[in-house]
Amino acid sequence: MTDPETPQQTLHRIPVQPWRWLPWLIASQLLVLLLWWQLGWGWGLAALVASHALFVVPVFLPNSRFYAPVVSHLPGPAVWLTIDDGPSDDTLPILDLLDRYDAQATFFMVGERAAARPELVREVLRRGHDLGNHSHSHPQSRFWALGPARMAQEIGACQQALAAIAGEPPRWYRSVVGMTNPFVGAALKRHDLARVGWSARGFDGVGCEPDKVVARIGRDLAPGAIVLLHEGSGHGHNLAIIQAVLQQLQAQGLSARLPRATA
Ligand SMILES: [Zn+2]
């Protein structure tokens, strides 16, 4: 943690105790029972709702460390561009843009999509960028609620698919829609994966308006920022957004580098 010789290690934090939440969950539910028994159902029910909220809310906070460590900011002057959801038809044009602006990025790929288009994965690596695990099938609406076996399968199968193409497994992981439930940590530990959050995002989902997305990202572009970007989205604006972000980085004199080069 404090060794200045291995800055990568400080960023690359694999969960050490992925089940540490479990005793707290059991203890909280015993406390609920005790309150219910001693003070009646009113207090018992309030305690039940509060205790469940305590364990559910962190799932929806992308930079919460409750269930697993997360990198949400970098030391040093560079910015970390992270591009989720590929590979896609956008991948090659994005690589050209990154070349043009002398920028590096980590592509958080979906295992199934990578397996279907391995030549794009190899091209990403050939041009000096990095890969990350972004689940095997990207089950967007259900990811937060996946049980332990399904979560292990989503993360493990993506890891396998990317390793088969790249020759080595990725070291970084990003949760689908940023949701990290109680079972993510164990899978990360098994695969030596470190979770990556973000500090700059544009909310480029449904109803995407590129100008507003870029303005929202732009507010948080600063040394050490981790920028959340996407490719292959149905709205078709990903390229324009990435180009505008690269322009803004250049205007601010910021460079986009992979984390091992920044520290
Ligand atoms: Zn995604």
XYZ file of C-alpha atoms and ligand atoms in Angstrom:
264
model
C 0.000 0.000 0.000
C 2.662 2.515 0.937
C 5.575 1.190 -1.095
C 6.515 4.021 -3.479
C 8.417 1.577 -5.699
C 5.272 -0.192 -6.818
C 2.725 2.502 -7.578
C 0.723 0.071 -9.728
C 0.141 -2.078 -6.659
C -1.466 0.784 -4.814
C -3.986 1.199 -7.613
C -4.471 -2.471 -8.310
C -6.312 -3.441 -5.155
C -7.751 -6.944 -5.221
C -10.383 -7.675 -2.541
C -8.679 -9.428 0.383
C -11.808 -10.352 2.359
C -14.645 -10.504 -0.155
C -17.092 -11.933 2.421
C -16.406 -9.449 5.204
C -19.932 -8.027 4.836
C -21.526 -11.368 5.755
C -20.978 -11.331 9.553
C -22.274 -7.743 9.610
C -25.397 -8.808 7.705
C -26.032 -11.661 10.141
C -25.366 -9.427 13.162
C -27.697 -6.718 11.836
C -30.526 -9.204 11.304
C -30.063 -10.623 14.824
C -30.304 -7.060 16.107
C -33.526 -6.574 14.117
C -34.986 -9.701 15.724
C -33.923 -8.492 19.163
C -35.546 -5.078 18.631
C -38.718 -6.687 17.269
C -38.917 -8.975 20.279
C -38.070 -6.330 22.900
C -39.703 -3.173 21.495
C -42.477 -4.468 19.254
C -43.108 -4.624 15.512
C -42.904 -0.847 14.901
C -39.258 -0.604 15.911
C -38.543 -4.030 14.506
C -39.882 -3.150 11.075
C -38.054 0.206 11.007
C -34.818 -1.559 11.913
C -35.449 -4.198 9.235
C -35.937 -1.587 6.492
C -32.948 0.464 7.662
C -30.665 -2.555 7.857
C -31.629 -3.710 4.372
C -31.073 -0.226 2.961
C -27.604 -0.265 4.499
C -26.701 -3.321 2.430
C -28.576 -2.430 -0.770
C -27.654 1.252 -1.261
C -23.907 0.583 -1.806
C -24.777 -1.663 -4.762
C -26.021 1.413 -6.614
C -23.077 3.679 -5.709
C -20.408 3.068 -8.378
C -17.527 4.285 -6.206
C -18.671 2.677 -2.946
C -16.026 0.512 -1.277
C -18.566 -1.403 0.797
C -18.373 -4.653 -1.196
C -14.989 -4.312 -2.934
C -12.122 -1.832 -3.205
C -12.409 0.556 -6.160
C -10.064 2.909 -7.999
C -11.936 6.122 -8.665
C -9.058 8.583 -9.056
C -5.415 8.354 -10.099
C -2.337 9.879 -8.579
C -0.290 11.920 -11.023
C -1.114 14.341 -13.795
C -2.599 12.038 -16.441
C -6.213 11.166 -17.147
C -7.428 7.560 -17.559
C -9.859 7.117 -20.437
C -12.049 4.036 -20.004
C -14.311 2.897 -22.822
C -17.033 0.384 -21.930
C -19.222 -2.092 -23.826
C -17.069 -3.021 -26.830
C -15.834 -4.276 -29.060
C -18.234 -2.719 -31.543
C -18.404 -1.051 -34.939
C -17.020 2.046 -33.183
C -13.810 0.351 -32.041
C -11.656 0.991 -35.128
C -12.697 4.639 -35.573
C -12.078 5.159 -31.840
C -8.572 3.704 -32.222
C -7.926 6.150 -35.065
C -9.125 9.040 -32.900
C -6.917 7.948 -30.001
C -3.924 7.766 -32.361
C -4.670 11.214 -33.722
C -4.721 12.724 -30.235
C -1.823 10.596 -28.932
C -4.077 9.158 -26.242
C -4.228 5.759 -24.559
C -7.334 4.082 -23.158
C -8.530 0.964 -21.409
C -11.349 -0.852 -23.205
C -13.672 -2.604 -20.758
C -15.000 -5.314 -23.017
C -17.968 -7.650 -22.896
C -16.710 -11.253 -23.178
C -19.313 -12.456 -25.708
C -18.712 -9.452 -27.957
C -14.933 -9.942 -27.755
C -15.222 -13.631 -28.640
C -17.341 -12.718 -31.676
C -14.825 -10.111 -32.942
C -11.373 -11.147 -31.716
C -9.602 -9.176 -34.458
C -10.855 -5.936 -32.858
C -9.525 -7.000 -29.464
C -6.110 -7.747 -30.974
C -6.093 -4.403 -32.770
C -6.800 -2.564 -29.495
C -3.756 -4.250 -27.959
C -1.579 -3.796 -31.039
C -2.133 -0.044 -30.849
C -0.910 0.107 -27.269
C -4.148 0.163 -25.313
C -5.342 -2.048 -22.499
C -8.249 -4.416 -21.832
C -10.620 -4.719 -18.893
C -13.337 -7.177 -17.869
C -16.890 -5.834 -18.182
C -18.803 -9.146 -17.686
C -19.462 -11.850 -20.255
C -22.999 -11.007 -21.400
C -23.617 -7.506 -19.948
C -26.940 -8.341 -18.232
C -27.717 -4.672 -17.694
C -31.079 -4.814 -15.917
C -30.270 -7.801 -13.681
C -26.573 -7.397 -12.937
C -27.143 -5.867 -9.501
C -29.246 -8.869 -8.453
C -27.100 -11.744 -9.766
C -26.438 -14.523 -7.250
C -22.980 -15.858 -6.386
C -22.828 -18.590 -9.062
C -24.079 -16.418 -11.912
C -21.815 -13.527 -10.901
C -18.787 -15.831 -10.805
C -19.744 -17.123 -14.253
C -20.183 -13.607 -15.745
C -16.796 -12.423 -14.533
C -14.975 -15.740 -15.046
C -16.223 -16.348 -18.601
C -15.279 -12.818 -19.701
C -11.852 -13.296 -18.170
C -11.444 -16.547 -20.126
C -12.658 -15.056 -23.402
C -10.288 -12.086 -23.186
C -7.332 -14.211 -22.056
C -7.870 -16.598 -24.980
C -7.532 -13.707 -27.428
C -4.952 -11.542 -25.666
C -2.716 -14.310 -24.309
C -3.104 -13.036 -20.769
C -6.124 -12.143 -18.642
C -7.004 -8.519 -17.934
C -6.183 -6.963 -14.551
C -8.999 -4.438 -14.396
C -12.726 -4.912 -13.917
C -15.725 -2.615 -14.234
C -19.209 -3.505 -13.003
C -22.089 -3.373 -15.460
C -23.791 0.030 -14.996
C -21.360 0.442 -12.094
C -23.379 -1.885 -9.863
C -21.278 -3.992 -7.512
C -23.282 -6.464 -5.474
C -22.103 -8.641 -2.527
C -20.865 -11.417 -4.810
C -18.536 -9.398 -7.059
C -15.664 -9.324 -4.560
C -15.159 -13.100 -4.446
C -14.911 -13.322 -8.254
C -12.454 -10.413 -8.367
C -10.258 -12.082 -5.768
C -10.260 -15.372 -7.695
C -9.127 -13.654 -10.914
C -6.749 -11.036 -9.413
C -8.960 -8.268 -10.739
C -9.055 -4.724 -9.401
C -12.300 -2.801 -9.715
C -12.345 0.537 -11.520
C -14.942 3.242 -10.925
C -14.842 6.745 -12.418
C -14.683 10.410 -11.513
C -16.034 11.895 -14.761
C -19.126 10.659 -16.566
C -21.599 12.157 -19.000
C -24.722 10.024 -18.486
C -24.788 9.193 -22.190
C -27.573 6.642 -21.861
C -31.149 6.983 -23.042
C -31.957 10.367 -24.590
C -28.301 11.168 -25.156
C -27.566 14.785 -26.126
C -23.854 14.854 -27.054
C -23.257 18.515 -26.123
C -24.676 18.033 -22.645
C -22.799 14.758 -22.185
C -19.500 16.389 -23.132
C -20.216 19.378 -20.881
C -20.885 17.069 -17.927
C -17.659 15.120 -18.536
C -15.760 18.359 -19.111
C -16.628 19.711 -15.674
C -14.670 16.848 -14.102
C -11.690 16.684 -16.470
C -8.678 17.278 -14.264
C -5.359 15.589 -13.481
C -6.017 12.088 -12.169
C -9.570 11.857 -13.510
C -10.996 8.501 -14.595
C -13.347 9.163 -17.503
C -16.272 6.849 -18.274
C -16.991 6.573 -22.003
C -18.937 4.073 -24.107
C -18.840 2.565 -27.578
C -21.454 0.963 -29.780
C -24.416 2.656 -28.069
C -27.729 2.689 -29.904
C -27.816 6.505 -29.937
C -24.807 6.548 -32.279
C -23.053 9.531 -30.650
C -20.148 7.746 -28.949
C -17.544 8.784 -31.527
C -18.541 12.444 -31.406
C -18.441 12.391 -27.619
C -15.004 10.748 -27.490
C -13.616 13.185 -30.048
C -14.939 16.170 -28.097
C -13.428 14.823 -24.868
C -10.061 14.326 -26.596
C -10.229 17.898 -27.915
C -10.964 19.211 -24.456
C -8.111 17.208 -22.928
C -5.764 18.688 -25.497
C -7.060 22.201 -24.812
C -6.469 21.717 -21.081
C -2.985 20.283 -21.641
C -3.964 16.927 -20.129
C -2.690 13.625 -21.468
C -4.556 10.320 -21.491
C -2.289 7.488 -20.330
C -2.702 4.004 -18.913
C -2.348 3.964 -15.135
C 0.975 2.141 -15.025
C 2.468 5.033 -17.002
C 0.977 7.748 -14.838
C 2.188 6.927 -11.364
Zn -21.549 -1.434 -19.821
